[in-house]
Coordinates of C-alpha atoms and ligand atoms in Angstrom, one line a residue:
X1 CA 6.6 18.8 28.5
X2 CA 2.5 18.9 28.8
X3 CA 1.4 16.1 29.5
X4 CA -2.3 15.9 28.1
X5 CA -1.9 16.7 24.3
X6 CA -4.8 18.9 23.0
X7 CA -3.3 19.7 19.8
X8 CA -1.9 17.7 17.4
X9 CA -0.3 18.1 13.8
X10 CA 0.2 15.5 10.9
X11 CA 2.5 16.4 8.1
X12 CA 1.5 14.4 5.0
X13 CA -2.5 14.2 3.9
X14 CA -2.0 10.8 2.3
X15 CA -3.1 6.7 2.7
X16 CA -1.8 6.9 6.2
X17 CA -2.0 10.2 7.6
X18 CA -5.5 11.0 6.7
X19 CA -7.2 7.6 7.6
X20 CA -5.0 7.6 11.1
X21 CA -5.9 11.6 12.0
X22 CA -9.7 11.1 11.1
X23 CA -9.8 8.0 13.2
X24 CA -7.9 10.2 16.3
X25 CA -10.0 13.0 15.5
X26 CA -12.9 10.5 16.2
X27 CA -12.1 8.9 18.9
X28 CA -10.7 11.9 20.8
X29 CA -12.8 14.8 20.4
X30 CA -11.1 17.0 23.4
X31 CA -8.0 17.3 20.8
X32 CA -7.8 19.2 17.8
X33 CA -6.1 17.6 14.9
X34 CA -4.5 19.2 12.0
X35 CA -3.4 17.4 8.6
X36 CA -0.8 19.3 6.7
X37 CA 0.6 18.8 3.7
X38 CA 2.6 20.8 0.9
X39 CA 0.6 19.6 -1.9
X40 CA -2.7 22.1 -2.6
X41 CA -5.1 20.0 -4.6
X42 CA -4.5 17.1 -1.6
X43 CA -5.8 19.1 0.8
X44 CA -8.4 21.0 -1.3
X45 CA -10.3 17.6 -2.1
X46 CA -9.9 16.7 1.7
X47 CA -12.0 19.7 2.4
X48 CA -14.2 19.2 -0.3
X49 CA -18.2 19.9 0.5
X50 CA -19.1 16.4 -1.8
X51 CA -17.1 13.7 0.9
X52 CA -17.4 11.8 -2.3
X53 CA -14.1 13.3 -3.9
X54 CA -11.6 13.0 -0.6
X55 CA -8.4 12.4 -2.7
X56 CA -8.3 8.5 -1.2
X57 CA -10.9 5.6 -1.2
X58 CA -10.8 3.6 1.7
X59 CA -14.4 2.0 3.0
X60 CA -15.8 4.0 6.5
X61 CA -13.3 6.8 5.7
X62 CA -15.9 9.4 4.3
X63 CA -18.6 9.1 7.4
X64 CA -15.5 9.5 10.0
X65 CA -14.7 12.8 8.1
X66 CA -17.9 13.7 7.5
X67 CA -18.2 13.4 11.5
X68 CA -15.1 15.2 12.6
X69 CA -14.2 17.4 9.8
X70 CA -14.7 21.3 10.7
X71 CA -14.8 20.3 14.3
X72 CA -11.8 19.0 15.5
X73 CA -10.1 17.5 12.3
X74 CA -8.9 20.5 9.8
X75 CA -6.9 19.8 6.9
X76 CA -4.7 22.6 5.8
X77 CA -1.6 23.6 3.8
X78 CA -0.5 26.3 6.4
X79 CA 2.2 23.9 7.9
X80 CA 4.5 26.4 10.1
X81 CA 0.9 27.5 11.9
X82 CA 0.2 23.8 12.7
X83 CA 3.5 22.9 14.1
X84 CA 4.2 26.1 15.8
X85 CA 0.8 25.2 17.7
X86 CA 0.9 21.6 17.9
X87 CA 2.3 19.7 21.4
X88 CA 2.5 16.8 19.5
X89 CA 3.8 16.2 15.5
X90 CA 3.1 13.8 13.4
X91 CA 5.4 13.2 10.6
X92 CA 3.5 10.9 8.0
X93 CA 5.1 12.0 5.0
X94 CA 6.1 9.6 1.6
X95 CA 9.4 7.6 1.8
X96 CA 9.9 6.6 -1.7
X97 CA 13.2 3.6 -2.7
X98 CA 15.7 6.1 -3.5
X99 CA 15.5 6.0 -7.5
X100 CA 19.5 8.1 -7.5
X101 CA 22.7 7.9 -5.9
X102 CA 24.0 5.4 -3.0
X103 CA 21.6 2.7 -1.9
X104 CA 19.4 3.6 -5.4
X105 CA 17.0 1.3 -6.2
X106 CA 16.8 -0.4 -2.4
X107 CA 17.6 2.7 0.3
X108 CA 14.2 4.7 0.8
X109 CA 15.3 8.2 0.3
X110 CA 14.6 10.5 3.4
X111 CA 15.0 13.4 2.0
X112 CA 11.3 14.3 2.8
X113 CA 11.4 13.6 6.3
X114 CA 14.9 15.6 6.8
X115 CA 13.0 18.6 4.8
X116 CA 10.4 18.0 7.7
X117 CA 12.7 17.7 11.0
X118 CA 14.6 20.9 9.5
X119 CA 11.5 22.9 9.5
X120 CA 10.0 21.9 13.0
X121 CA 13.5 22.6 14.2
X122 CA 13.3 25.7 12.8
X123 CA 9.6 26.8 13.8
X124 CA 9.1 25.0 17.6
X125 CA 9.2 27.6 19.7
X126 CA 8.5 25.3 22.7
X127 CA 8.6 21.7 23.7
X128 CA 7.2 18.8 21.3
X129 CA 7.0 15.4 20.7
X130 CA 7.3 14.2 16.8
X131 CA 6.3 11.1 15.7
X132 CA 7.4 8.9 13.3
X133 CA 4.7 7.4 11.4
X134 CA 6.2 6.8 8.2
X135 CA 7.7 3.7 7.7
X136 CA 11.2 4.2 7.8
X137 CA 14.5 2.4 7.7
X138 CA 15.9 1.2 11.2
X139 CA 17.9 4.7 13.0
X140 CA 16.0 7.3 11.2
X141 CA 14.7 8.5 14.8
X142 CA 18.0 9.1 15.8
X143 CA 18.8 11.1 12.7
X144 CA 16.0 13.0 12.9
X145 CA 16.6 13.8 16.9
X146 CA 19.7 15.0 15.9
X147 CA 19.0 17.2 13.0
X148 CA 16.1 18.9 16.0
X149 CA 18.9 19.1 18.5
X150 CA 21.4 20.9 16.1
X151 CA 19.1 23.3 14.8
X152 CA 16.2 24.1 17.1
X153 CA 15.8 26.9 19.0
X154 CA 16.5 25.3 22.3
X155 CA 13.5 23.4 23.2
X156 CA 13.2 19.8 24.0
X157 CA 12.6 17.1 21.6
X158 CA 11.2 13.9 22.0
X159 CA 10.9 11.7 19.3
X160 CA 8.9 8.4 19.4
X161 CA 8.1 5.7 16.3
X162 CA 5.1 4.7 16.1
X163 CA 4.8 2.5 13.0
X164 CA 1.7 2.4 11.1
X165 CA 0.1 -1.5 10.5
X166 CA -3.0 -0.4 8.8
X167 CA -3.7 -2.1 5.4
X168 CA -5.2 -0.4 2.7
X169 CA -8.9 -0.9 1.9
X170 CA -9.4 -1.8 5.6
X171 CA -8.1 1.1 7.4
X172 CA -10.9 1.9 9.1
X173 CA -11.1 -1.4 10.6
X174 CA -7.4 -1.7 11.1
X175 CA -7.1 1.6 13.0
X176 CA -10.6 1.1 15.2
X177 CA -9.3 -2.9 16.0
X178 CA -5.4 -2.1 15.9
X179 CA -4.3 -6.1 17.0
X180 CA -1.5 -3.7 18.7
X181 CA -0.1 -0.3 18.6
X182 CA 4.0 0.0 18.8
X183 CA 5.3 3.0 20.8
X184 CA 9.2 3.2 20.5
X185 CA 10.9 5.9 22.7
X186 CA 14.1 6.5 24.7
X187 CA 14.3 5.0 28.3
X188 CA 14.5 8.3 30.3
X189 CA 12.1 10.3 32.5
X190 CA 11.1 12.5 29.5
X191 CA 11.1 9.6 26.9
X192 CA 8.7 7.7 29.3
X193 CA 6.5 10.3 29.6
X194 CA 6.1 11.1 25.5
X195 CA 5.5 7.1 25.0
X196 CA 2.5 7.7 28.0
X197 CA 1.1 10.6 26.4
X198 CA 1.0 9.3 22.9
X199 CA -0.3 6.0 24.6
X200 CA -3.3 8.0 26.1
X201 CA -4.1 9.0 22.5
X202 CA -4.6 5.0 21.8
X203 CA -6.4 4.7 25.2
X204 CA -9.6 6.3 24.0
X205 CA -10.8 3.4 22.1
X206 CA -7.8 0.5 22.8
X207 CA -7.4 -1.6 25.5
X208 CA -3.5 -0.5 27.3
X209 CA -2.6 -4.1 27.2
X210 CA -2.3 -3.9 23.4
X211 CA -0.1 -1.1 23.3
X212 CA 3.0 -1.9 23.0
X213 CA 5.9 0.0 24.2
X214 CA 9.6 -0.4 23.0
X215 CA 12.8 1.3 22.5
X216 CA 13.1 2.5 19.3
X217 CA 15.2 0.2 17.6
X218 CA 13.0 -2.4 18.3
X219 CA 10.0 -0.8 16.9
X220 CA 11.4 0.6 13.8
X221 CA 12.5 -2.8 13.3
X222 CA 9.0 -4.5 13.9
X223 CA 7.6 -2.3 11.5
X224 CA 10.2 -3.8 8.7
X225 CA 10.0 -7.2 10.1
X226 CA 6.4 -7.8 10.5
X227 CA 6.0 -6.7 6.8
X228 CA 8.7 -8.8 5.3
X229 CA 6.7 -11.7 7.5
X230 CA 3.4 -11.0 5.3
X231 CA 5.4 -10.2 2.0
X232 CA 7.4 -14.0 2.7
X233 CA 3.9 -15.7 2.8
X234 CA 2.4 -14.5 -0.1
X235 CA 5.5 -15.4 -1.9
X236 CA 5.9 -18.5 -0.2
X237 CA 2.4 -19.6 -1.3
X238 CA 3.1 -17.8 -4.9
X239 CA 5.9 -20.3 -5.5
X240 CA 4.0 -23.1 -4.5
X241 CA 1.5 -21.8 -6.7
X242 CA 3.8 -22.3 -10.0
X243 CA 4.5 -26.3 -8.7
X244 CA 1.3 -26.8 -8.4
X245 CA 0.3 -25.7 -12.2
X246 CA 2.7 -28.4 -13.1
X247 CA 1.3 -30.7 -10.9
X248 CA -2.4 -31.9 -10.6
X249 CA -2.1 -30.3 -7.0
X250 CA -4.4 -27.2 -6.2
X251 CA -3.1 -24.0 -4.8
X252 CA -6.6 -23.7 -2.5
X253 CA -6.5 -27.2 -0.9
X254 CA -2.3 -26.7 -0.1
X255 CA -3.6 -23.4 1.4
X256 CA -6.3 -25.0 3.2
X257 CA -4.4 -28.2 4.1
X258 CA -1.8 -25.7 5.7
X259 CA -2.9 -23.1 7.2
X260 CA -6.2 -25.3 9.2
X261 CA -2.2 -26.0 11.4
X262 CA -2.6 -23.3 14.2
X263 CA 0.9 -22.7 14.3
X264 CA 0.7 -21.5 10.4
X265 CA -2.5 -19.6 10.6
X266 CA -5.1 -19.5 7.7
X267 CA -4.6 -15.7 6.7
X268 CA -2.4 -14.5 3.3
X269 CA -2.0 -17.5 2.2
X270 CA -3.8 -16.2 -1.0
X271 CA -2.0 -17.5 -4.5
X272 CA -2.0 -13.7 -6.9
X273 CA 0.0 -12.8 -9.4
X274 CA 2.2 -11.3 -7.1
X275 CA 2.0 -8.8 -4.0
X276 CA 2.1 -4.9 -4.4
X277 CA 1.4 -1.4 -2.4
X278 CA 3.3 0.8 -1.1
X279 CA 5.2 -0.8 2.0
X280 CA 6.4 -4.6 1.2
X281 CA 8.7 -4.6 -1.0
X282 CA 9.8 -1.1 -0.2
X283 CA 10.5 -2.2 3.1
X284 CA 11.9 -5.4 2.5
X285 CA 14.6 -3.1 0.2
X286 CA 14.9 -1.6 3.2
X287 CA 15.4 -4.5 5.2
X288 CA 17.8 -5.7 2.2
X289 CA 19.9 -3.1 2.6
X290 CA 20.6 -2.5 6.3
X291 CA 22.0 -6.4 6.5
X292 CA 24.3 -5.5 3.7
X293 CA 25.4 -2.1 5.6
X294 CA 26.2 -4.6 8.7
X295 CA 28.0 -7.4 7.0
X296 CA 25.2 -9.4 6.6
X297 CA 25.1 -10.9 3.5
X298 CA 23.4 -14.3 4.3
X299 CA 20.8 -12.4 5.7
X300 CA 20.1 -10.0 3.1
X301 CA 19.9 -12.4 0.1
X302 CA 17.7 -13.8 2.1
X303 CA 14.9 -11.7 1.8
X304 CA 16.1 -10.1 -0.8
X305 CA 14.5 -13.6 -2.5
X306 CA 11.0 -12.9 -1.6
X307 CA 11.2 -9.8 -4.0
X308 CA 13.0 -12.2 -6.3
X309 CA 9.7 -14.6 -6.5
X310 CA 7.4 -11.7 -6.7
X311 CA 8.9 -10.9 -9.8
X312 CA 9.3 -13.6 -11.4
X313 CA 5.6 -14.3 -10.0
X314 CA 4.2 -11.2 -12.2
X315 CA 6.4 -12.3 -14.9
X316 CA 5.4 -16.0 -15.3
X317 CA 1.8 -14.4 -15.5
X318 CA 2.5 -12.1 -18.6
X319 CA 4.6 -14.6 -19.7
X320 CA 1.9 -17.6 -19.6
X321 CA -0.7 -15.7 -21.0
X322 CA 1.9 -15.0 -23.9
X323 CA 2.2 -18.3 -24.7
X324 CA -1.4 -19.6 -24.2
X325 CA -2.5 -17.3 -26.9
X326 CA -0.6 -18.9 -29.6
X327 CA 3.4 -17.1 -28.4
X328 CA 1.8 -14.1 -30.1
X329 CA -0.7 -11.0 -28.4
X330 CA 0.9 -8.4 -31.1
X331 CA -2.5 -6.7 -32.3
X332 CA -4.4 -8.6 -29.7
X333 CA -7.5 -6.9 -27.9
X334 CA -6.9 -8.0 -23.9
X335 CA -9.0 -6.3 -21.6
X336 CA -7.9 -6.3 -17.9
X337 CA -9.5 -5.9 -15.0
X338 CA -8.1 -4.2 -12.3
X339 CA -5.5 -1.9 -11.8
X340 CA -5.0 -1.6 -7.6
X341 CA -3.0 -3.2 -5.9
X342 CA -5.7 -4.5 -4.2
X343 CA -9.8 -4.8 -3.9
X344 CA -11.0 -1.3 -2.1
X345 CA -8.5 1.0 -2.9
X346 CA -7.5 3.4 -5.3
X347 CA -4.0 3.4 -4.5
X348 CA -2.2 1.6 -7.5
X349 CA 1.8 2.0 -6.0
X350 CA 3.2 -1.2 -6.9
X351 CA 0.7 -3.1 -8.2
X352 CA 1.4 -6.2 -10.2
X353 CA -0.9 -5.1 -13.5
X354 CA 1.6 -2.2 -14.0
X355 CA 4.3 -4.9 -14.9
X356 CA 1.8 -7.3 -16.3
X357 CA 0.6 -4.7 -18.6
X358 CA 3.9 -3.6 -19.4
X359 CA 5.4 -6.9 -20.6
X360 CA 2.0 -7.3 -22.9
X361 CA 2.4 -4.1 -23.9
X362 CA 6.2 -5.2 -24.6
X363 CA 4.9 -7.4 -26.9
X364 CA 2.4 -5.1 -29.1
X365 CA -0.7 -6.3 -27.4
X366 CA -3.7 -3.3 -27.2
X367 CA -5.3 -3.0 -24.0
X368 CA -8.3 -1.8 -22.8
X369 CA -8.0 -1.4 -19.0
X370 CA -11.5 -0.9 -16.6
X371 CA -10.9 -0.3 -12.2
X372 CA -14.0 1.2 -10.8
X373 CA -11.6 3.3 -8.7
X374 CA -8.4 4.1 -10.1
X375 CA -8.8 7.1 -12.6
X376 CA -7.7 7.3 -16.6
X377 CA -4.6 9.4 -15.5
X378 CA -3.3 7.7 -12.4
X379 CA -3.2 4.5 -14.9
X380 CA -1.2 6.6 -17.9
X381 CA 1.5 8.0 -15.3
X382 CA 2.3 4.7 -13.8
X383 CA 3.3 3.1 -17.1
X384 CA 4.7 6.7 -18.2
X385 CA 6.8 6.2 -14.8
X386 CA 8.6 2.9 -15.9
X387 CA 9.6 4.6 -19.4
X388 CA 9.7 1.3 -21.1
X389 CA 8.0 3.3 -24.2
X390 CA 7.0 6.9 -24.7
X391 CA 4.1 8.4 -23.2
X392 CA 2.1 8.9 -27.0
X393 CA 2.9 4.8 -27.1
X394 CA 1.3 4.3 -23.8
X395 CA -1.5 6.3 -24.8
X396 CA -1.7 4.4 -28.4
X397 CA -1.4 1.1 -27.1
X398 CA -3.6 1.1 -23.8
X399 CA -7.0 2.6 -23.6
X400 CA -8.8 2.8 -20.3
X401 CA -13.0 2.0 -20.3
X402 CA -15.7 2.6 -18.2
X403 CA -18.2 0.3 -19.3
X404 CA -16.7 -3.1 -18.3
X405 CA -18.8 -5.4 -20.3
X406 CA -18.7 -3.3 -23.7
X407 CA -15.3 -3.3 -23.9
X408 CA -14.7 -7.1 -24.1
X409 CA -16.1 -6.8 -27.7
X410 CA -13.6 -8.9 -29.8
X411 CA -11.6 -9.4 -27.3
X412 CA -9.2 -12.3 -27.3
X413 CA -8.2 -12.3 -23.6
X414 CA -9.1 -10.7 -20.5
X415 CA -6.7 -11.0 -17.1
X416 CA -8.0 -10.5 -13.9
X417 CA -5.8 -8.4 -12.0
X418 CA -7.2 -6.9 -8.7
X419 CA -9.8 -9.1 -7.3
X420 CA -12.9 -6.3 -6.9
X421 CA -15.9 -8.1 -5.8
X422 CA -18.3 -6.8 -8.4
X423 CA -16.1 -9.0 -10.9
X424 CA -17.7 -11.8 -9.9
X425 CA -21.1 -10.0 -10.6
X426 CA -20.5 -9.7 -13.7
X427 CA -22.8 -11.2 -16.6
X428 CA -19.8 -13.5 -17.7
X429 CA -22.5 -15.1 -20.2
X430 CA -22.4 -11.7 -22.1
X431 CA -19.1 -10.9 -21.8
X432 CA -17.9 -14.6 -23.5
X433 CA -20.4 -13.8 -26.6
X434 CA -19.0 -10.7 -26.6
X435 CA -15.2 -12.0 -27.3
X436 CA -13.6 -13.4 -30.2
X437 CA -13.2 -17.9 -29.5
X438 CA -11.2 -18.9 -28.4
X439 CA -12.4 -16.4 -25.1
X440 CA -9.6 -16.4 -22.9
X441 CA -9.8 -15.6 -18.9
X442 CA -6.7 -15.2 -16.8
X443 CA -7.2 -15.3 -13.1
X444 CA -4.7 -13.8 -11.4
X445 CA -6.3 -13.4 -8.1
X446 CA -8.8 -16.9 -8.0
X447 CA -11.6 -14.6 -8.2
X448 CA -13.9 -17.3 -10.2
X449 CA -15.1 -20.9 -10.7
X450 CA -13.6 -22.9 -12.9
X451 CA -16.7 -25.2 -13.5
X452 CA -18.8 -22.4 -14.4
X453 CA -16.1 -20.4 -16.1
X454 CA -15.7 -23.8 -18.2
X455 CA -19.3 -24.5 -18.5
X456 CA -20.1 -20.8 -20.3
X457 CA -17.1 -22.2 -22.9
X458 CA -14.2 -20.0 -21.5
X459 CA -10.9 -21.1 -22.2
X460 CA -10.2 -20.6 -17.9
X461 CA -6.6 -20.0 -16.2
X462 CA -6.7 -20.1 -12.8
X463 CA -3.4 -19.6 -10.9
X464 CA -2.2 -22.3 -8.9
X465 CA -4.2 -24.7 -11.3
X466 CA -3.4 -26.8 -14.2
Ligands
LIG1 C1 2.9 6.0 3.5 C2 3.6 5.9 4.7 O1 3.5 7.0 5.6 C3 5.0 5.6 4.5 O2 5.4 5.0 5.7 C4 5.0 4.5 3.5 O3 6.3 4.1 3.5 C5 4.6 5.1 2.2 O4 3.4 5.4 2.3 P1 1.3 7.4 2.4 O5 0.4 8.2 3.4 O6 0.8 6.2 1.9 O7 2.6 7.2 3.1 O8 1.9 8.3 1.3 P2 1.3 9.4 0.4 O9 -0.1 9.0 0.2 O10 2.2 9.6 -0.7 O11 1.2 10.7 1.4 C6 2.3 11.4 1.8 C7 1.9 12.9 1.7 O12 3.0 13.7 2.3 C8 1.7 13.5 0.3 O13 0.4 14.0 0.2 C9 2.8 14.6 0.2 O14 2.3 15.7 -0.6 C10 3.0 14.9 1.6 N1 4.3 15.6 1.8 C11 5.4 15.0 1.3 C12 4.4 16.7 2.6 O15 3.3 17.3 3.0 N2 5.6 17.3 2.8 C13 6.7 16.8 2.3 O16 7.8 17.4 2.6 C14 6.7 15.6 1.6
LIG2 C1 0.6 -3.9 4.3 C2 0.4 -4.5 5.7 O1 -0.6 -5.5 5.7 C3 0.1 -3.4 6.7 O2 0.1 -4.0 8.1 C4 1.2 -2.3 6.6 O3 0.9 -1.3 7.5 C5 1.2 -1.8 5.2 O4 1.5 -2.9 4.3 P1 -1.2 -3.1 2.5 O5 0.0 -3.1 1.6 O6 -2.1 -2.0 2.5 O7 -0.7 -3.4 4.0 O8 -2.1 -4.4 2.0 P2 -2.0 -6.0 2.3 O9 -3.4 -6.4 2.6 O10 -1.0 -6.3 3.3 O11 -1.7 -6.5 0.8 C6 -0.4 -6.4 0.2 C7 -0.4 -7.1 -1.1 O12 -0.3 -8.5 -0.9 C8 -1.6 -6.8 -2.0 O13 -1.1 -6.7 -3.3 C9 -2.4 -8.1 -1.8 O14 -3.2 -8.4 -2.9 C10 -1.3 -9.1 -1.7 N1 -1.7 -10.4 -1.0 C11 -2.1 -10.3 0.3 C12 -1.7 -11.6 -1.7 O15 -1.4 -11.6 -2.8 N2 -2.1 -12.7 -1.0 C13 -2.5 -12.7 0.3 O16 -2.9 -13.8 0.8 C14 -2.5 -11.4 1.0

């Protein structure tokens, strides 16, 4: 097994693999890096001359490929090249909750990463390492070792997880000032020496001491864990959140009050209309369903509850806005404002203003929906994908605008949904003439004042607030 890796491979161009190969790329300009993935277009906008049009948005991300790209990062849909050639394989590929069959709607189906280990097998022609980048459910290593050992052409596998703990919208920052990097490997002479050469990678711009290394248990497990963690405070906070709109207590000052305790921290303890993206409840499902596959029932319900109040978050939102505007939004103009999951990204998996907007679109209201970064169609396939309605009611119902202001003309309502900073930027003096009166602002993310909300004549929600 060579010790120094000089070439590695990624399979799967997406949120994590790209960000996470530009970043290597980067930082490690001795090894080439290759990005593969199965999907054309992907790959074609990742090479695209204008570094405007990369296929994801994610601040720093253009300059790092603009830096690397052509001289040792390469993005490419020739996968068999790049992993007969690479020492080293990433596999960073999508593990979507299985939406069929045993474990549906909780198990994340593997089927891409099998697809994956099947074809290395088949194609190494000498010694690699693959690593596990995609989150995956605890054991998947092992399953993939053994699909290498049973079909591969002889050579040596290692295979090491190596969980990703980037957040989207903050990659860049994330991957440069990693608080740690997990390594998760076998304990034996050839497992050591994979977790030491993928630890080298790290090396170039991480101090050793925050690298982590594991068996693989352990860090499959972390992974799951330290995002159930995140997704139980949000949803701890969230159902404080609903108390304290029945109370005259305020959502900011609990937060405050709490979190100034060092043992609780000050960070996500942000009240929202409910957590979404692409890992927490995905891998709380996944969490969910191992305990059940061991017995452990207590354990699963559990956190099976912190999806449970993220629902019924998102819900009490929709619902609340309902009844606020007179138990009736049938033929009601409600503009919202974002659609991400979050502010800086594009990515929309999960977000809470898919099932916001679906429950007011449940109830007849006509939307007119504005993100500066998610696009018209990524917006129509996520509500085509929950096939509450047909697509030509989808498309009847909910516009999508451009011009954020314009479209609050004779609006009765407009929810805040992803908390973008240029929201707050906004002329909100205009925007209230523009609507009919009572104007209507729900805050689902506690983006703005309520004293100056007030002041302008806005009928203000806050959440967390009476
Ligand atoms: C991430 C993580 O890797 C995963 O752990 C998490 O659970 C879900 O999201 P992400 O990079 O965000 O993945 O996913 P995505 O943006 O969908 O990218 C995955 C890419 O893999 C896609 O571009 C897809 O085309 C590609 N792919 C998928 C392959 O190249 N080959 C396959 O066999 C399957
Ligand atoms: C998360 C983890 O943070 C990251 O370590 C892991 O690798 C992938 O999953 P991500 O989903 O990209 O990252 O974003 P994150 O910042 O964790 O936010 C997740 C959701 O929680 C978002 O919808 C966000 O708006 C929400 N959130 C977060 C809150 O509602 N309140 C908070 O205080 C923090």
């Amino acid at each position: 097994m060579s010790k120094k890796i000089t070439k590695i491979c990624c399979i799967g161009a997406g949120y994590v693999g790209g960000p996470t190969m530009s970043i290597i790329a980067k930082k490690c300009p001795e090894i080439w890096v290759t990005v593969v993935d199965i999907n054309k277009e992907r790959i074609d906008q990742w090479n695209n001359a204008n570094l405007d049009n990369l296929p994801i948005y994610e601040p720093g991300l253009k300059e790092v490929v603009g830096e690397t790209r052509g001289k040792n990062l390469f993005f490419s849909t020739e996968v068999d090249r790049a992993i007969d050639e690479a020492e080293m394989i990433f596999i960073s590929v999508n593990t979507p909750t299985k939406t069929y069959g045993k474990g549906k709607g909780q198990a994340a189906d593997l089927k891409y990463i099998e697809l994956c280990a099947r074809n290395i097998a088949k194609i190494a022609k000498n010694n690699k390492i693959v690593v596990e980048k995609s989150t995956l459910p605890v054991r998947t290593a092992a399953a993939i070792k053994s699909i290498l050992d049973n079909n591969g052409n002889g050579v040596h596998f290692e295979i090491l997880s190596n969980p990703e703990f980037l957040a989207e919208g903050t990659a860049i920052t994330d991957l440069l000032h990693a608080d740690r990097v997990l390594i998760g490997g076998e304990d034996t002479p050839t497992g050591r020496e994979a977790k030491d050469a993928l630890s080298k990678i790290y090396e170039h711009w991480l101090p050793k001491e925050r690298i982590l290394q594991t068996n693989v248990w352990s860090s499959e497990l972390s992974k799951l864990v330290a995002n159930a963690f995140l997704a139980q405070r949000v949803s701890s906070i969230n159902s404080i959140s609903a108390l304290c709109e029945k109370t005259d207590a305020n959502i900011e000052e609990v937060s405050k009050a709490i979190g100034f305790d060092s043992r609780i921290g000050p960070k996500f303890l942000n009240a929202s209309v409910g957590f979404g993206g692409s890992c927490f409840q995905k891998d709380i499902l996944n969490l969910v369903y191992i305990a059940r596959t061991f017995g452990l029932q207590e354990v699963a319900d559990y956190w099976e509850q912190v999806i449970i109040l993220n629902d019924y978050q998102k819900r009490r939102f929709a619902d609340n806005m309902i009844t606020t505007l007179y138990n009736t939004v049938s033929g009601k103009k409600i503009v919202v404002y974002g659609w991400a999951f979050k502010k800086d990204t594009n990515d929309t998996r999960e977000s809470a203003a898919i099932y916001v907007v679906d429950a007011l679109l449940e109830e007849n209201a006509e939307i007119v929906v504005y993100d500066p970064q998610v696009s018209e169609k990524k917006i129509y396939a996520d509500l085509d994908y929950l096939n509450t309605r047909s697509p030509a009611e989808n498309r009847r119902l909910l516009k999508v605008g451009d011009k954020p202001i314009e479209i609050t003309k004779d609006a009765h309502a407009i929810a805040i949904l992803t908390e973008w900073d240029e929201f707050k930027a906004f002329n909100w003096q205009v925007i209230y003439k523009n609507m009919l009166k009572p104007a209507f602002v729900f805050d689902g993310r506690r983006l703005l004042t309520t004293g100056s909300m007030e002041e302008i004549g806005f009928k203000y929600y806050k959440i967390g607030q009476k």
